[in-house]
GROMACS .gro file of C-alpha atoms in nm:
model
  311
    1UNK     CA    1   1.776  -3.294  -0.078
    2UNK     CA    2   1.417  -3.586  -0.172
    3UNK     CA    3   1.563  -3.991  -0.239
    4UNK     CA    4   1.416  -4.269  -0.350
    5UNK     CA    5   1.428  -4.406   0.017
    6UNK     CA    6   1.298  -4.101   0.211
    7UNK     CA    7   1.107  -3.931  -0.056
    8UNK     CA    8   1.071  -3.531  -0.009
    9UNK     CA    9   0.921  -3.551   0.341
   10UNK     CA   10   1.099  -3.304   0.622
   11UNK     CA   11   0.864  -3.332   0.980
   12UNK     CA   12   0.994  -3.057   1.217
   13UNK     CA   13   0.819  -3.178   1.506
   14UNK     CA   14   1.095  -3.507   1.440
   15UNK     CA   15   1.290  -3.404   1.236
   16UNK     CA   16   1.496  -3.132   1.376
   17UNK     CA   17   1.741  -3.224   1.597
   18UNK     CA   18   1.837  -3.088   1.965
   19UNK     CA   19   1.945  -2.779   1.911
   20UNK     CA   20   2.085  -2.769   2.263
   21UNK     CA   21   2.423  -2.509   2.242
   22UNK     CA   22   2.284  -2.329   1.940
   23UNK     CA   23   2.127  -1.956   1.875
   24UNK     CA   24   1.882  -1.858   1.636
   25UNK     CA   25   1.797  -1.524   1.506
   26UNK     CA   26   1.467  -1.504   1.300
   27UNK     CA   27   1.286  -1.221   1.107
   28UNK     CA   28   0.920  -1.185   1.136
   29UNK     CA   29   0.834  -1.431   1.360
   30UNK     CA   30   0.546  -1.239   1.513
   31UNK     CA   31   0.333  -1.438   1.264
   32UNK     CA   32   0.293  -1.661   0.951
   33UNK     CA   33   0.569  -1.819   0.878
   34UNK     CA   34   0.846  -1.622   1.061
   35UNK     CA   35   0.665  -1.766   1.382
   36UNK     CA   36   0.612  -2.065   1.222
   37UNK     CA   37   1.032  -2.092   1.217
   38UNK     CA   38   1.070  -1.961   1.557
   39UNK     CA   39   0.802  -2.210   1.743
   40UNK     CA   40   0.989  -2.533   1.577
   41UNK     CA   41   1.328  -2.390   1.669
   42UNK     CA   42   1.173  -2.289   2.028
   43UNK     CA   43   1.035  -2.662   2.024
   44UNK     CA   44   1.382  -2.846   2.025
   45UNK     CA   45   1.532  -2.682   2.275
   46UNK     CA   46   1.767  -2.398   2.147
   47UNK     CA   47   2.024  -2.192   2.371
   48UNK     CA   48   1.862  -1.870   2.283
   49UNK     CA   49   1.638  -1.747   2.016
   50UNK     CA   50   1.640  -1.367   1.901
   51UNK     CA   51   1.308  -1.258   1.729
   52UNK     CA   52   1.352  -0.946   1.570
   53UNK     CA   53   1.098  -0.679   1.574
   54UNK     CA   54   1.052  -0.323   1.632
   55UNK     CA   55   0.701  -0.339   1.753
   56UNK     CA   56   0.726  -0.430   2.092
   57UNK     CA   57   0.341  -0.542   2.159
   58UNK     CA   58   0.383  -0.777   1.832
   59UNK     CA   59   0.698  -0.925   1.981
   60UNK     CA   60   0.517  -0.988   2.347
   61UNK     CA   61   0.195  -1.142   2.176
   62UNK     CA   62   0.447  -1.417   1.958
   63UNK     CA   63   0.594  -1.457   2.326
   64UNK     CA   64   0.304  -1.561   2.462
   65UNK     CA   65   0.215  -1.785   2.194
   66UNK     CA   66   0.583  -1.932   2.182
   67UNK     CA   67   0.494  -2.110   2.539
   68UNK     CA   68   0.270  -2.355   2.387
   69UNK     CA   69   0.630  -2.500   2.217
   70UNK     CA   70   0.914  -2.451   2.412
   71UNK     CA   71   1.093  -2.268   2.752
   72UNK     CA   72   1.022  -1.901   2.633
   73UNK     CA   73   1.329  -1.789   2.888
   74UNK     CA   74   1.508  -1.854   2.576
   75UNK     CA   75   1.348  -1.592   2.369
   76UNK     CA   76   1.483  -1.208   2.338
   77UNK     CA   77   1.286  -0.906   2.133
   78UNK     CA   78   1.500  -0.791   1.978
   79UNK     CA   79   1.493  -0.430   1.755
   80UNK     CA   80   1.563  -0.455   1.344
   81UNK     CA   81   1.976  -0.321   1.315
   82UNK     CA   82   2.000   0.030   1.193
   83UNK     CA   83   1.643   0.230   1.302
   84UNK     CA   84   1.760   0.475   0.996
   85UNK     CA   85   1.700   0.201   0.743
   86UNK     CA   86   1.414  -0.030   0.883
   87UNK     CA   87   1.140   0.066   0.662
   88UNK     CA   88   0.749   0.086   0.752
   89UNK     CA   89   0.724  -0.239   0.821
   90UNK     CA   90   0.956  -0.550   0.966
   91UNK     CA   91   0.813  -0.739   0.678
   92UNK     CA   92   0.569  -0.701   0.387
   93UNK     CA   93   0.389  -0.912   0.126
   94UNK     CA   94   0.168  -0.793  -0.159
   95UNK     CA   95   0.089  -0.408  -0.070
   96UNK     CA   96   0.039  -0.121  -0.261
   97UNK     CA   97   0.317   0.101  -0.378
   98UNK     CA   98   0.488   0.326  -0.149
   99UNK     CA   99   0.829   0.488  -0.108
  100UNK     CA  100   0.930   0.487   0.260
  101UNK     CA  101   1.081   0.791   0.412
  102UNK     CA  102   1.388   0.670   0.342
  103UNK     CA  103   1.316   0.725  -0.030
  104UNK     CA  104   1.288   0.387  -0.138
  105UNK     CA  105   1.001   0.138  -0.256
  106UNK     CA  106   0.888  -0.010   0.115
  107UNK     CA  107   0.877  -0.401  -0.080
  108UNK     CA  108   1.246  -0.407  -0.179
  109UNK     CA  109   1.364  -0.198   0.187
  110UNK     CA  110   1.203  -0.436   0.413
  111UNK     CA  111   1.212  -0.735   0.207
  112UNK     CA  112   1.546  -0.770   0.066
  113UNK     CA  113   1.775  -0.473   0.123
  114UNK     CA  114   1.764  -0.456   0.524
  115UNK     CA  115   1.755  -0.835   0.512
  116UNK     CA  116   2.125  -0.807   0.303
  117UNK     CA  117   2.210  -0.538   0.548
  118UNK     CA  118   2.136  -0.771   0.867
  119UNK     CA  119   2.301  -1.050   0.714
  120UNK     CA  120   2.644  -0.870   0.619
  121UNK     CA  121   2.644  -0.739   0.958
  122UNK     CA  122   2.621  -1.129   1.101
  123UNK     CA  123   2.819  -1.259   0.863
  124UNK     CA  124   3.177  -1.248   1.035
  125UNK     CA  125   2.985  -1.391   1.390
  126UNK     CA  126   2.840  -1.706   1.137
  127UNK     CA  127   3.217  -1.767   0.967
  128UNK     CA  128   3.351  -1.775   1.346
  129UNK     CA  129   3.102  -2.013   1.423
  130UNK     CA  130   3.131  -2.386   1.289
  131UNK     CA  131   2.799  -2.517   1.109
  132UNK     CA  132   2.616  -2.200   1.107
  133UNK     CA  133   2.314  -2.165   0.821
  134UNK     CA  134   2.200  -1.825   0.674
  135UNK     CA  135   1.822  -1.940   0.539
  136UNK     CA  136   1.637  -1.680   0.343
  137UNK     CA  137   1.321  -1.705   0.217
  138UNK     CA  138   1.262  -1.674  -0.180
  139UNK     CA  139   0.942  -1.823  -0.386
  140UNK     CA  140   0.824  -1.956  -0.677
  141UNK     CA  141   0.696  -1.629  -0.733
  142UNK     CA  142   0.999  -1.521  -0.833
  143UNK     CA  143   0.966  -1.708  -1.206
  144UNK     CA  144   0.699  -1.427  -1.336
  145UNK     CA  145   0.921  -1.117  -1.263
  146UNK     CA  146   0.888  -0.908  -1.589
  147UNK     CA  147   0.602  -1.083  -1.743
  148UNK     CA  148   0.404  -0.794  -1.765
  149UNK     CA  149   0.536  -0.543  -1.983
  150UNK     CA  150   0.867  -0.366  -2.045
  151UNK     CA  151   0.800  -0.147  -1.706
  152UNK     CA  152   0.855  -0.453  -1.529
  153UNK     CA  153   1.171  -0.562  -1.631
  154UNK     CA  154   1.419  -0.646  -1.371
  155UNK     CA  155   1.789  -0.529  -1.445
  156UNK     CA  156   1.866  -0.399  -1.034
  157UNK     CA  157   2.038  -0.091  -1.197
  158UNK     CA  158   1.966   0.155  -1.000
  159UNK     CA  159   1.738   0.293  -0.747
  160UNK     CA  160   1.516   0.484  -1.008
  161UNK     CA  161   1.465   0.142  -1.125
  162UNK     CA  162   1.358   0.022  -0.768
  163UNK     CA  163   1.119   0.298  -0.765
  164UNK     CA  164   0.903   0.255  -1.001
  165UNK     CA  165   0.516   0.152  -0.990
  166UNK     CA  166   0.563  -0.200  -1.144
  167UNK     CA  167   0.228  -0.305  -0.933
  168UNK     CA  168   0.200  -0.486  -0.619
  169UNK     CA  169   0.240  -0.835  -0.698
  170UNK     CA  170   0.517  -0.758  -0.917
  171UNK     CA  171   0.703  -0.541  -0.642
  172UNK     CA  172   0.634  -0.820  -0.392
  173UNK     CA  173   0.774  -1.088  -0.625
  174UNK     CA  174   1.064  -0.890  -0.739
  175UNK     CA  175   1.254  -0.879  -0.339
  176UNK     CA  176   1.152  -1.306  -0.389
  177UNK     CA  177   1.376  -1.301  -0.692
  178UNK     CA  178   1.614  -1.087  -0.487
  179UNK     CA  179   1.677  -1.350  -0.242
  180UNK     CA  180   1.829  -1.632  -0.502
  181UNK     CA  181   2.072  -1.402  -0.635
  182UNK     CA  182   2.198  -1.306  -0.297
  183UNK     CA  183   2.278  -1.634  -0.225
  184UNK     CA  184   2.437  -1.744  -0.530
  185UNK     CA  185   2.672  -1.462  -0.507
  186UNK     CA  186   2.785  -1.492  -0.184
  187UNK     CA  187   2.842  -1.881  -0.256
  188UNK     CA  188   3.062  -1.708  -0.552
  189UNK     CA  189   3.209  -1.466  -0.300
  190UNK     CA  190   3.318  -1.769  -0.073
  191UNK     CA  191   3.460  -1.930  -0.370
  192UNK     CA  192   3.672  -1.661  -0.445
  193UNK     CA  193   3.793  -1.637  -0.082
  194UNK     CA  194   3.591  -1.298  -0.037
  195UNK     CA  195   3.418  -1.125   0.222
  196UNK     CA  196   3.646  -1.312   0.513
  197UNK     CA  197   3.584  -1.640   0.317
  198UNK     CA  198   3.846  -1.888   0.314
  199UNK     CA  199   3.727  -2.145   0.045
  200UNK     CA  200   3.671  -2.417   0.205
  201UNK     CA  201   3.442  -2.685   0.117
  202UNK     CA  202   3.239  -2.675   0.429
  203UNK     CA  203   3.309  -2.355   0.561
  204UNK     CA  204   2.997  -2.176   0.735
  205UNK     CA  205   2.753  -1.995   0.687
  206UNK     CA  206   2.561  -2.246   0.457
  207UNK     CA  207   2.355  -2.041   0.286
  208UNK     CA  208   2.037  -2.133   0.094
  209UNK     CA  209   1.710  -1.957  -0.012
  210UNK     CA  210   1.368  -2.143   0.030
  211UNK     CA  211   1.036  -2.156  -0.117
  212UNK     CA  212   0.739  -2.204   0.131
  213UNK     CA  213   0.455  -2.341  -0.101
  214UNK     CA  214   0.082  -2.216  -0.099
  215UNK     CA  215   0.052  -2.100   0.252
  216UNK     CA  216  -0.197  -1.879   0.442
  217UNK     CA  217  -0.076  -1.638   0.614
  218UNK     CA  218  -0.214  -1.258   0.598
  219UNK     CA  219  -0.062  -1.170   0.260
  220UNK     CA  220  -0.381  -1.197   0.139
  221UNK     CA  221  -0.563  -0.963   0.297
  222UNK     CA  222  -0.253  -0.731   0.197
  223UNK     CA  223  -0.369  -0.817  -0.143
  224UNK     CA  224  -0.719  -0.703  -0.076
  225UNK     CA  225  -0.567  -0.347   0.012
  226UNK     CA  226  -0.364  -0.349  -0.280
  227UNK     CA  227  -0.626  -0.495  -0.533
  228UNK     CA  228  -0.933  -0.404  -0.354
  229UNK     CA  229  -1.264  -0.595  -0.493
  230UNK     CA  230  -1.048  -0.845  -0.720
  231UNK     CA  231  -0.804  -0.929  -0.459
  232UNK     CA  232  -1.098  -1.024  -0.228
  233UNK     CA  233  -1.231  -1.257  -0.507
  234UNK     CA  234  -0.870  -1.402  -0.519
  235UNK     CA  235  -0.839  -1.441  -0.152
  236UNK     CA  236  -1.165  -1.627  -0.167
  237UNK     CA  237  -1.080  -1.896  -0.454
  238UNK     CA  238  -0.722  -1.940  -0.300
  239UNK     CA  239  -0.739  -1.970   0.044
  240UNK     CA  240  -0.868  -2.341   0.101
  241UNK     CA  241  -0.593  -2.434  -0.103
  242UNK     CA  242  -0.306  -2.301   0.101
  243UNK     CA  243  -0.158  -2.501   0.395
  244UNK     CA  244  -0.072  -2.376   0.722
  245UNK     CA  245   0.199  -2.157   0.789
  246UNK     CA  246   0.298  -2.335   1.104
  247UNK     CA  247   0.261  -2.681   0.967
  248UNK     CA  248   0.365  -2.721   0.671
  249UNK     CA  249   0.462  -2.353   0.541
  250UNK     CA  250   0.791  -2.353   0.721
  251UNK     CA  251   0.927  -2.658   0.631
  252UNK     CA  252   1.195  -2.636   0.388
  253UNK     CA  253   1.322  -2.356   0.514
  254UNK     CA  254   1.386  -2.494   0.884
  255UNK     CA  255   1.559  -2.791   0.676
  256UNK     CA  256   1.734  -2.523   0.534
  257UNK     CA  257   1.846  -2.366   0.887
  258UNK     CA  258   1.844  -2.715   1.094
  259UNK     CA  259   1.906  -3.029   0.918
  260UNK     CA  260   2.256  -3.193   0.922
  261UNK     CA  261   2.173  -3.321   0.577
  262UNK     CA  262   2.249  -2.936   0.400
  263UNK     CA  263   2.615  -3.062   0.485
  264UNK     CA  264   2.607  -3.375   0.453
  265UNK     CA  265   2.458  -3.305   0.086
  266UNK     CA  266   2.681  -2.972   0.038
  267UNK     CA  267   2.409  -2.796  -0.041
  268UNK     CA  268   2.533  -2.430  -0.091
  269UNK     CA  269   2.374  -2.142  -0.249
  270UNK     CA  270   2.118  -2.334  -0.382
  271UNK     CA  271   1.678  -2.302  -0.379
  272UNK     CA  272   1.525  -2.542  -0.165
  273UNK     CA  273   1.136  -2.650  -0.202
  274UNK     CA  274   0.876  -2.832  -0.008
  275UNK     CA  275   0.992  -3.013   0.195
  276UNK     CA  276   1.411  -3.030   0.129
  277UNK     CA  277   1.410  -3.076  -0.254
  278UNK     CA  278   1.664  -2.866  -0.462
  279UNK     CA  279   1.540  -2.704  -0.744
  280UNK     CA  280   1.645  -2.533  -1.008
  281UNK     CA  281   1.528  -2.106  -0.999
  282UNK     CA  282   1.460  -1.939  -1.318
  283UNK     CA  283   1.695  -1.811  -1.565
  284UNK     CA  284   1.728  -1.495  -1.418
  285UNK     CA  285   1.763  -1.625  -1.057
  286UNK     CA  286   2.050  -1.781  -1.204
  287UNK     CA  287   2.228  -1.451  -1.427
  288UNK     CA  288   2.581  -1.393  -1.292
  289UNK     CA  289   2.560  -1.037  -1.442
  290UNK     CA  290   2.248  -0.962  -1.258
  291UNK     CA  291   2.350  -1.136  -0.915
  292UNK     CA  292   2.617  -0.849  -0.925
  293UNK     CA  293   2.468  -0.581  -1.019
  294UNK     CA  294   2.196  -0.660  -0.741
  295UNK     CA  295   2.501  -0.705  -0.503
  296UNK     CA  296   2.631  -0.370  -0.612
  297UNK     CA  297   2.348  -0.142  -0.609
  298UNK     CA  298   2.265  -0.255  -0.279
  299UNK     CA  299   2.562  -0.196  -0.132
  300UNK     CA  300   2.534   0.158  -0.286
  301UNK     CA  301   2.159   0.189  -0.141
  302UNK     CA  302   2.298   0.118   0.153
  303UNK     CA  303   2.617   0.327   0.138
  304UNK     CA  304   2.390   0.629   0.074
  305UNK     CA  305   2.147   0.605   0.340
  306UNK     CA  306   2.341   0.472   0.588
  307UNK     CA  307   2.709   0.635   0.498
  308UNK     CA  308   2.965   0.405   0.569
  309UNK     CA  309   2.907   0.063   0.660
  310UNK     CA  310   3.048  -0.192   0.912
  311UNK     CA  311   3.139  -0.446   0.652
   0.00000   0.00000   0.00000
């Protein structure tokens, strides 16, 4: 949390502590912010760094680039869990409306349902690991959801709602909204001693969502795919004002994933903006009924697509 003494700066080159003995799992590590997260973690000597990727050549390219950051013998590629529910891409930005082979909006399947599934699979391991972390990438883009009219309003009631075409931007922003209700709902589950939690104040995993700031990633190119000429014009205008994903765009989530201050300041279920300031998310993100509906819907979709769940 920012203070009058330290300000709101978190420099991953020097502020991440030594990570000896720690194991990290990073999704989307082949490019952009995900690569930045992986690079800075490797820079600080973890025991092991797993990068999740369904495309071997993307992972191989990332590992080659990671040689500049540390010992890549500690890096290992893993395929995403549950091949029956992977979606068309491991990560997705502002792209055209698309229903996956599983019958789910591709934005929501890749950016949230799969992330939820992975988090819940890892939860028992994280609970047994002192000082463990679970950090999710949200965005300030979670705020405008529903501003484009009734059809784009988010209630997380059923799959029919999820599979409506509400436009590329709202489809993407909805996934960024989902990260915050998830971490807040998980905090309530912990406090209620559910899901294997004991309700202890310092119980792991310390779980938070983070906003990266305005970052230059491959999303602008995806915006061109989604919006054509108008998207290209928007990219041309905004790219000069965007920050580098490796130098600055990954700072808030690296703070959430590595800093001892998370425990010192008791940050659990929070929304962190650059570099390490706790911010108040939208009223929609704080709606407990919305949080519970999202949780229920996600489990329902996963059970329908995968059968019995291991959690």
